[in-house]
CSV table of C-alpha atoms in Angstrom, one decimal:
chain,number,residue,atom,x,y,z
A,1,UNK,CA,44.1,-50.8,57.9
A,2,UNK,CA,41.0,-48.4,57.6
A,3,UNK,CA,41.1,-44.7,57.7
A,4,UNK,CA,39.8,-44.5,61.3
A,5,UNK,CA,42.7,-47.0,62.5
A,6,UNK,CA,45.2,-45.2,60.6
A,7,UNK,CA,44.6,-41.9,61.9
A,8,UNK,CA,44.3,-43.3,65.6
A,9,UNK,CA,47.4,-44.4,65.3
A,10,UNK,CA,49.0,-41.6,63.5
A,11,UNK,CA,47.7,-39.7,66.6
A,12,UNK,CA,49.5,-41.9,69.0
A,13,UNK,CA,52.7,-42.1,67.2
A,14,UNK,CA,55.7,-39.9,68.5
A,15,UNK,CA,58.3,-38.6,66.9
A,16,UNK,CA,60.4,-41.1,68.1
A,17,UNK,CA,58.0,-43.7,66.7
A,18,UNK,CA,58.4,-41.4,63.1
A,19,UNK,CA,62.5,-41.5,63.6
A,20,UNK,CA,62.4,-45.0,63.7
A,21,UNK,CA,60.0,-45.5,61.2
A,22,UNK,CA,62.3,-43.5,59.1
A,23,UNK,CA,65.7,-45.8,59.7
A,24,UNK,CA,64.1,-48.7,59.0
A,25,UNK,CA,62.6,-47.1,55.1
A,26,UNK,CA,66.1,-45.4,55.1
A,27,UNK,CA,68.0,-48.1,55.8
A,28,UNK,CA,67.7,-49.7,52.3
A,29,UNK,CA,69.6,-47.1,50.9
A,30,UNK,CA,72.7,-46.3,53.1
A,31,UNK,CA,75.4,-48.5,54.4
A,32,UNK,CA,75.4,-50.1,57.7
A,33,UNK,CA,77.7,-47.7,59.6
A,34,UNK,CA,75.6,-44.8,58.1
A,35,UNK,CA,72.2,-47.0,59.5
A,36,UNK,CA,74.9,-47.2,62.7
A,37,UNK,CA,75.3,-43.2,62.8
A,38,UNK,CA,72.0,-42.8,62.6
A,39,UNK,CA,70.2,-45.0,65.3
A,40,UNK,CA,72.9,-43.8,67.9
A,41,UNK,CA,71.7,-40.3,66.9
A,42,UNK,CA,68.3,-41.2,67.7
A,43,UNK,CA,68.9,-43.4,70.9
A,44,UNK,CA,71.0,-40.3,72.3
A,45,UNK,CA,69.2,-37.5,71.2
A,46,UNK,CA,66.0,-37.7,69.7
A,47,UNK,CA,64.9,-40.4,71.9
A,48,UNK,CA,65.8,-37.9,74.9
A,49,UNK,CA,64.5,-34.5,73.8
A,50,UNK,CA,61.6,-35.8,70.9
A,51,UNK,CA,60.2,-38.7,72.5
A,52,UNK,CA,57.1,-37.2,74.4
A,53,UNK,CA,56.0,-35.1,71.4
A,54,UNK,CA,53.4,-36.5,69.8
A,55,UNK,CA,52.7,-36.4,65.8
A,56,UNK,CA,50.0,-34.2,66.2
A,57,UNK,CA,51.1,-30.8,68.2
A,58,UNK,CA,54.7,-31.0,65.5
A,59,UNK,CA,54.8,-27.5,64.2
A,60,UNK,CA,57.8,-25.3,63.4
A,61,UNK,CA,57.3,-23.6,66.0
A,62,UNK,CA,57.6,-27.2,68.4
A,63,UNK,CA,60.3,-28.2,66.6
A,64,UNK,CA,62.9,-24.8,66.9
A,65,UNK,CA,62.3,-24.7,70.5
A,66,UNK,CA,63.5,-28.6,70.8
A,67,UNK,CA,66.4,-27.9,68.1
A,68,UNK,CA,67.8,-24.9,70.4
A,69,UNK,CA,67.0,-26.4,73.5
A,70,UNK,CA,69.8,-29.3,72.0
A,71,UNK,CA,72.5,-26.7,70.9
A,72,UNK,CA,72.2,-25.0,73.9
A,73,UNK,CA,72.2,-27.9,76.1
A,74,UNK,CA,75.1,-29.6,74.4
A,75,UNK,CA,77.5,-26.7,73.1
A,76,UNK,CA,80.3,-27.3,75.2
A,77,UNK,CA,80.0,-31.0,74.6
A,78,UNK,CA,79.8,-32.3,70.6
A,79,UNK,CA,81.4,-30.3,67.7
A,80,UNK,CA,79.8,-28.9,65.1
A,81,UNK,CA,80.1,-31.6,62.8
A,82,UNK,CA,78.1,-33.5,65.5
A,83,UNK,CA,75.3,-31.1,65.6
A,84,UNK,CA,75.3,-30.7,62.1
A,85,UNK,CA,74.5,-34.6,62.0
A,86,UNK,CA,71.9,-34.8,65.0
A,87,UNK,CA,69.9,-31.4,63.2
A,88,UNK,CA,70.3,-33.3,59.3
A,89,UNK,CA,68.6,-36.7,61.0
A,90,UNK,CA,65.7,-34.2,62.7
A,91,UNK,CA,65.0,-32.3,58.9
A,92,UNK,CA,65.2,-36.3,57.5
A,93,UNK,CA,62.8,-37.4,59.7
A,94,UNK,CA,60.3,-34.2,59.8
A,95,UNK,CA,60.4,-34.7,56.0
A,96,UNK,CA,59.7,-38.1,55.8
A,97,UNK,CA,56.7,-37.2,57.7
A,98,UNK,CA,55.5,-34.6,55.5
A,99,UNK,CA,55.9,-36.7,52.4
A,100,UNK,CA,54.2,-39.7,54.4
A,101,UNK,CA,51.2,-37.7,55.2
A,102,UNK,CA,52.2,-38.2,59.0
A,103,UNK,CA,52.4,-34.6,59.4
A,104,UNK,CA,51.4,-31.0,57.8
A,105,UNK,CA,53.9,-29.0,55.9
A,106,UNK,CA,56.2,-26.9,58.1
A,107,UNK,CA,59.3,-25.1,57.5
A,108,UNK,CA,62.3,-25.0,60.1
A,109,UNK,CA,64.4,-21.7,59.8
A,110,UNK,CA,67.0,-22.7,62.5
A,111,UNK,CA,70.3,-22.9,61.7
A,112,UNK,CA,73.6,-23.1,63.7
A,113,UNK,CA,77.1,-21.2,63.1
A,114,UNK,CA,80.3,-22.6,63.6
A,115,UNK,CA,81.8,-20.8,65.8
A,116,UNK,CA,84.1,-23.4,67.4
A,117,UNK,CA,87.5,-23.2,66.6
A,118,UNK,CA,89.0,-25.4,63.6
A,119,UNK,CA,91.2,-27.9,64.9
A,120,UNK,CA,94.5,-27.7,62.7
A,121,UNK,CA,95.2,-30.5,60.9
A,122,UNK,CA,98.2,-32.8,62.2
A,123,UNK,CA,101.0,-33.4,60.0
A,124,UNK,CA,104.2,-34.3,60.4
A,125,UNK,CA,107.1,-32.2,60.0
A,126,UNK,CA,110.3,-33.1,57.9
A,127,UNK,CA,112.3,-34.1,60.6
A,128,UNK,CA,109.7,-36.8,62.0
A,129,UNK,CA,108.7,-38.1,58.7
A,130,UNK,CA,112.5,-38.8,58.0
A,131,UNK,CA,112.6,-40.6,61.5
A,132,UNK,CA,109.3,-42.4,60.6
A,133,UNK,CA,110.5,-43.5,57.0
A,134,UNK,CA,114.2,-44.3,58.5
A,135,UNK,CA,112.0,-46.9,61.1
A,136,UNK,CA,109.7,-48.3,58.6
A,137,UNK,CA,112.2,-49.4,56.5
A,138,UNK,CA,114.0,-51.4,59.2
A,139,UNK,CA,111.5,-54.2,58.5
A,140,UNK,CA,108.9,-53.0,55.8
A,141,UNK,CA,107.5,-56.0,55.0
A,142,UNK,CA,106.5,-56.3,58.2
A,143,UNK,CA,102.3,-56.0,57.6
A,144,UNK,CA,102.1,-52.8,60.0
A,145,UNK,CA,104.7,-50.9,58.7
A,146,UNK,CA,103.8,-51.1,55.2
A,147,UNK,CA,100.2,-50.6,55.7
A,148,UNK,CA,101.6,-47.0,57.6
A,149,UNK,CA,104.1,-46.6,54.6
A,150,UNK,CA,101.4,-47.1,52.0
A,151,UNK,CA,99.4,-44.5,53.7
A,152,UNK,CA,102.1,-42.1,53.8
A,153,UNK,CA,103.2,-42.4,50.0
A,154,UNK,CA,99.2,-42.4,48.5
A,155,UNK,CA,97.4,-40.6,51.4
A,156,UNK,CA,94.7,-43.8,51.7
A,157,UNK,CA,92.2,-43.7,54.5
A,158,UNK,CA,92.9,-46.4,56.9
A,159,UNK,CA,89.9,-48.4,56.1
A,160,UNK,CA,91.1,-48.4,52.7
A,161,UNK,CA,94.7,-49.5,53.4
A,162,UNK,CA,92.9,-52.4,55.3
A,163,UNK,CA,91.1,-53.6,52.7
A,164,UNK,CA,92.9,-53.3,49.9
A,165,UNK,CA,93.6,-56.7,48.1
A,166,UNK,CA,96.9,-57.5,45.7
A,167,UNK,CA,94.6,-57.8,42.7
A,168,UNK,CA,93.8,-54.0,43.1
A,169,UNK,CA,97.5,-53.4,42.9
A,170,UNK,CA,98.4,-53.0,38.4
A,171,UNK,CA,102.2,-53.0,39.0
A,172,UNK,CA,101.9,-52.8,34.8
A,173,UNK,CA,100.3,-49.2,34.5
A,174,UNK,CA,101.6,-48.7,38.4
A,175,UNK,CA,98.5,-47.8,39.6
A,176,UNK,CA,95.9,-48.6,42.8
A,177,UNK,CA,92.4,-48.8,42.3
A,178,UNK,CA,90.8,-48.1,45.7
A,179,UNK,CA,87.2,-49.5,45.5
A,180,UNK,CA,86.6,-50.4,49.3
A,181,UNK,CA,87.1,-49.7,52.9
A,182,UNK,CA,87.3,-52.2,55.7
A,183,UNK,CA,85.9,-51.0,59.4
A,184,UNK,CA,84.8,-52.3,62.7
A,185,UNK,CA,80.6,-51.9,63.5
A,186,UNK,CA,78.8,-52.9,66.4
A,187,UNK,CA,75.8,-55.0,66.0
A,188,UNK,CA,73.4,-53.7,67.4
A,189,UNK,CA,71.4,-56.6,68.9
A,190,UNK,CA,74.2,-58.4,70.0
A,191,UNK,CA,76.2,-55.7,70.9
A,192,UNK,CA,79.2,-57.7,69.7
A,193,UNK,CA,81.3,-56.0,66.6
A,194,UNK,CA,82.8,-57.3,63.4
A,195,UNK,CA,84.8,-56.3,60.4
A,196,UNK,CA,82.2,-54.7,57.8
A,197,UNK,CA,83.9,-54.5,53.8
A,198,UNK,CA,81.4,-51.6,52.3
A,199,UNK,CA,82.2,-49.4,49.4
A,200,UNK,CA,84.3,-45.9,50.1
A,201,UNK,CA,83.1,-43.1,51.8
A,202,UNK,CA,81.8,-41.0,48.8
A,203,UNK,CA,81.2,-41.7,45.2
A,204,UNK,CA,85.0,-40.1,44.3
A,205,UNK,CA,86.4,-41.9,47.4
A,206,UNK,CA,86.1,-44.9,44.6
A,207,UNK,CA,89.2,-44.0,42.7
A,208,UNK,CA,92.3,-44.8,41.1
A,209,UNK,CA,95.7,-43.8,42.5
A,210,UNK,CA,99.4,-43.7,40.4
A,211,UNK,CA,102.1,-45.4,42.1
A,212,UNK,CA,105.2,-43.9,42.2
A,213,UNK,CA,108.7,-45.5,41.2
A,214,UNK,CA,109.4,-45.5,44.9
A,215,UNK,CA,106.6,-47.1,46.3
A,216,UNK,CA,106.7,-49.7,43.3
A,217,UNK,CA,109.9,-51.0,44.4
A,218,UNK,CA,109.1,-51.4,48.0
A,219,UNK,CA,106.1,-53.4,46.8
A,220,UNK,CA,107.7,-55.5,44.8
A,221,UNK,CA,110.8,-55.7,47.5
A,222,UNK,CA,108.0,-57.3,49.6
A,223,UNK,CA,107.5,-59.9,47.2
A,224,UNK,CA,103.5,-59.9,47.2
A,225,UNK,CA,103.6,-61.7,43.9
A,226,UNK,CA,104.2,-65.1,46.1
A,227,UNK,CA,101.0,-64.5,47.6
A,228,UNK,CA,97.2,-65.2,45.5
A,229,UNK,CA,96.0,-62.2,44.0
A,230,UNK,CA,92.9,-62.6,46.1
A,231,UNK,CA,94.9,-62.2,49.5
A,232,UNK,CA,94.7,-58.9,51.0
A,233,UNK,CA,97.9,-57.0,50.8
A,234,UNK,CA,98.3,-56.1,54.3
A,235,UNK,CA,98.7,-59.7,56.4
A,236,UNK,CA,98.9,-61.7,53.4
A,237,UNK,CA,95.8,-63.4,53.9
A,238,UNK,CA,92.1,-63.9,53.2
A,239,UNK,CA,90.5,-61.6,55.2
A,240,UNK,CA,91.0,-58.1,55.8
A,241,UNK,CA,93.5,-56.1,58.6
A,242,UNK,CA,92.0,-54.9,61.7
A,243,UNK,CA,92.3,-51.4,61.1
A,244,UNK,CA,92.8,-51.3,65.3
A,245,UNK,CA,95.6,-53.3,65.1
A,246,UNK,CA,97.1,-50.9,62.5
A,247,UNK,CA,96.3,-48.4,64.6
A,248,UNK,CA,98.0,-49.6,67.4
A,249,UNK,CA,100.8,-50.4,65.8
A,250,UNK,CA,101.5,-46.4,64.2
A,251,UNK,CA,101.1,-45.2,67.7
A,252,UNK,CA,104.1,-47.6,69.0
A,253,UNK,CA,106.0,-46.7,66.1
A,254,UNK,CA,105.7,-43.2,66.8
A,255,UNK,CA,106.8,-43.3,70.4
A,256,UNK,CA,109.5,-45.8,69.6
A,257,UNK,CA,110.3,-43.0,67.0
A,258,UNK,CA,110.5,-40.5,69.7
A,259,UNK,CA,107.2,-38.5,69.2
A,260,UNK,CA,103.7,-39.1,70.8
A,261,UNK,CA,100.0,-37.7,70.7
A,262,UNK,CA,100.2,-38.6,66.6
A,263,UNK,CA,96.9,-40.4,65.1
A,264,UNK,CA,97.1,-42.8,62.1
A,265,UNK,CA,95.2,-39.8,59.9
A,266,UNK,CA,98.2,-37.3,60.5
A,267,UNK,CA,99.6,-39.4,57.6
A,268,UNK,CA,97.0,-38.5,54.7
A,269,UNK,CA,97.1,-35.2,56.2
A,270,UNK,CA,101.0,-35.8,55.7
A,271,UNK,CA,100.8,-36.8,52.3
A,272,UNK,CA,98.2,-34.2,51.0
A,273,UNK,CA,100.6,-31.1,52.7
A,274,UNK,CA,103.7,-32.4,51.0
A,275,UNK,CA,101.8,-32.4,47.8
A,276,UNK,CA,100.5,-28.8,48.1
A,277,UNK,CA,103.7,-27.7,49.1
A,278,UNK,CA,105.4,-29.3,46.1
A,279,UNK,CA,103.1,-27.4,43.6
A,280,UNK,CA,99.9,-30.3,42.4
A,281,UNK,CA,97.2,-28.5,41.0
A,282,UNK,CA,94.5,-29.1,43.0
A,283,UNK,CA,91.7,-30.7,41.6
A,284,UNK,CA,94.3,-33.2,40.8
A,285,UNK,CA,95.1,-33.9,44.8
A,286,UNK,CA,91.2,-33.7,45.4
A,287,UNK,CA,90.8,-36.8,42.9
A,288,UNK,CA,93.5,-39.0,44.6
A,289,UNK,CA,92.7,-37.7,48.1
A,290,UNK,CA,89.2,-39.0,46.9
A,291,UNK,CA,87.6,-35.6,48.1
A,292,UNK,CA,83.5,-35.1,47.8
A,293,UNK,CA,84.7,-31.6,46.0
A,294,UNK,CA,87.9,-29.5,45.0
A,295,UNK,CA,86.6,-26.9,48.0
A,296,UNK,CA,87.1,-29.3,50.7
A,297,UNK,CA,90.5,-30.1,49.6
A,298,UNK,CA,91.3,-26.0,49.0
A,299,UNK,CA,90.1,-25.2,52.2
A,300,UNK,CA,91.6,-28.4,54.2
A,301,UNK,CA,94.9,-28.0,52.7
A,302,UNK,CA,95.6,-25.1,50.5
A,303,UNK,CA,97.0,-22.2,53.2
A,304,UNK,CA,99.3,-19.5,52.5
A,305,UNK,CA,102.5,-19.7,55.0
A,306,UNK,CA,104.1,-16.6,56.4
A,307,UNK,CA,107.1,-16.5,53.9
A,308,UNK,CA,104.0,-16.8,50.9
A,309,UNK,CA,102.1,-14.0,51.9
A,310,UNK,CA,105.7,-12.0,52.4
A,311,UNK,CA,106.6,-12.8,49.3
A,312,UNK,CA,103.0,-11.8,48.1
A,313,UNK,CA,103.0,-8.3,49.7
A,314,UNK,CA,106.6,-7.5,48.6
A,315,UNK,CA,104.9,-7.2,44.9
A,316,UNK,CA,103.4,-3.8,46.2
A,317,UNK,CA,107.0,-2.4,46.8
A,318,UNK,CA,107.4,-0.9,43.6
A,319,UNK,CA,104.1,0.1,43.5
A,320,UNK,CA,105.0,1.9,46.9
A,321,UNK,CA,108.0,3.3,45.5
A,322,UNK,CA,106.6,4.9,42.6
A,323,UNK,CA,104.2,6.3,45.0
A,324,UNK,CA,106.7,8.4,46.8
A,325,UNK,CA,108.8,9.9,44.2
């Protein structure tokens, strides 16, 4: 292609031309349900509010107005999580431009605040994880309730209960190595979806969890050593659990259990509470949680209760008392 081809078409290309362009360079490096993410960012947003602007009038100034045009427009509707991903695939894709020679250097200076409210985090109390425990055990070899068991006791992502395999089970050195998560894409050609095997979520989300004396025996109990090493621990067989089945299953056992409105996650969140409460130092917890960084987990997790900061502020009593003599 000569100069005077390229830069006719650099001058016809949109920035929904440059977004695509970008998640087809990106998409050698990500996994699929990141690639996934992605595109249905761009089909729903940047191919809406980007997809008349042409390469040629993008400035920062362009740009800003589009970016707060979408906040506004979609405030009530996506959480900030969500706008924090639509704004990081816009920056992507304005600085693959830049570094592609697409576009002149800009700067963007918008930002947005959180200033939704934090959901709390769902945990179960004593009482219904007693309840819970009392009704797994009924049948726990049953595939359902020991994948929701197994969550419970470790604090494993779905995904990862899903795909973990017997052979990642060292019943030796009681320990689980957790080295890949199991979830259901979409193709996006076909439309039709399918069970995708991919590494963790993060980098630490590859990790290695000790097993308990309690959970060891309930393994064993299940007698998984009858089974090839290669078979995947929930189901018992060569292919991975449909985490919607497991699902599924947790919200019947919940309701059967007497309680509703609980999702499968409640039980990492379970898991991680019980283990603040019971005194782990943290970066410990953040490791076996499998955690991007020790803040996440101190600011997911570690949270004074009432009696704490009681306890806490009756410290100053003396203090107080020697004040008034």
């Amino acid at each position: 292609m000569n100069i005077e081809n390229k830069n006719n078409r650099e001058q016809q290309m949109t920035f929904l031309d440059l977004a695509l362009e970008w998640l087809i360079n990106k998409s050698y490096q990500i996994k699929q349900s990141t690639i996934n993410k992605y595109q249905s960012i761009i089909d729903k947003y940047i191919a809406i509010y980007f997809s008349d602007i042409q390469l040629s009038t993008v400035n920062t100034v362009v740009i800003e107005k589009i970016m707060r045009h979408i906040y506004e427009e979609n405030n009530e509707k996506l959480s900030f999580s969500s706008f924090k991903g639509i704004f990081y695939v816009v920056k992507a894709v304005i600085n693959y431009g830049i570094h592609s020679d697409y576009i002149p250097q800009i700067y963007i200076t918008f930002s947005i605040s959180n200033n939704k409210e934090i959901e709390e985090v769902q945990v179960l109390n004593e009482e219904q994880e007693r309840e819970l425990v009392k009704y797994l055990m009924k049948n726990i070899s049953n595939p359902n309730h020991l994948g929701i068991f197994l969550s419970l006791c470790t604090g494993m992502r779905l995904g990862e209960v899903c795909s973990l395999k017997i052979k990642d089970i060292d019943f030796e050195q009681k320990l689980i190595c957790v080295n890949k998560t199991v979830q259901r894409l979409k193709d996006s050609d076909s439309g039709e979806t399918y069970l995708s095997i991919t590494t963790p979520k993060s980098k630490r989300s590859k990790r290695t969890i000790p097993i308990t004396n309690f959970l060891l025996k309930i393994l064993k109990n299940c007698e998984i050593d009858n089974y090839s090493r290669e078979d995947y621990l929930i189901g018992r067989k060569e292919i991975p659990y449909e985490p919607r089945t497991l699902q599924y299953a947790f919200k019947r056992v919940m309701e059967k259990c007497g309680y509703d409105g609980f999702h499968f996650h409640c039980l990492r969140h379970t898991f991680a509470t019980k283990c603040v409460h019971s005194g782990f130092e943290i970066k410990t917890l953040s490791e076996i949680l499998g955690h991007s960084s020790v803040a996440f987990t101190m600011n997911r997790y570690v949270h004074s209760d009432i009696d704490e900061k009681r306890k806490q502020m009756n410290k100053l009593e003396a203090n107080w008392n020697k004040l008034m003599e």
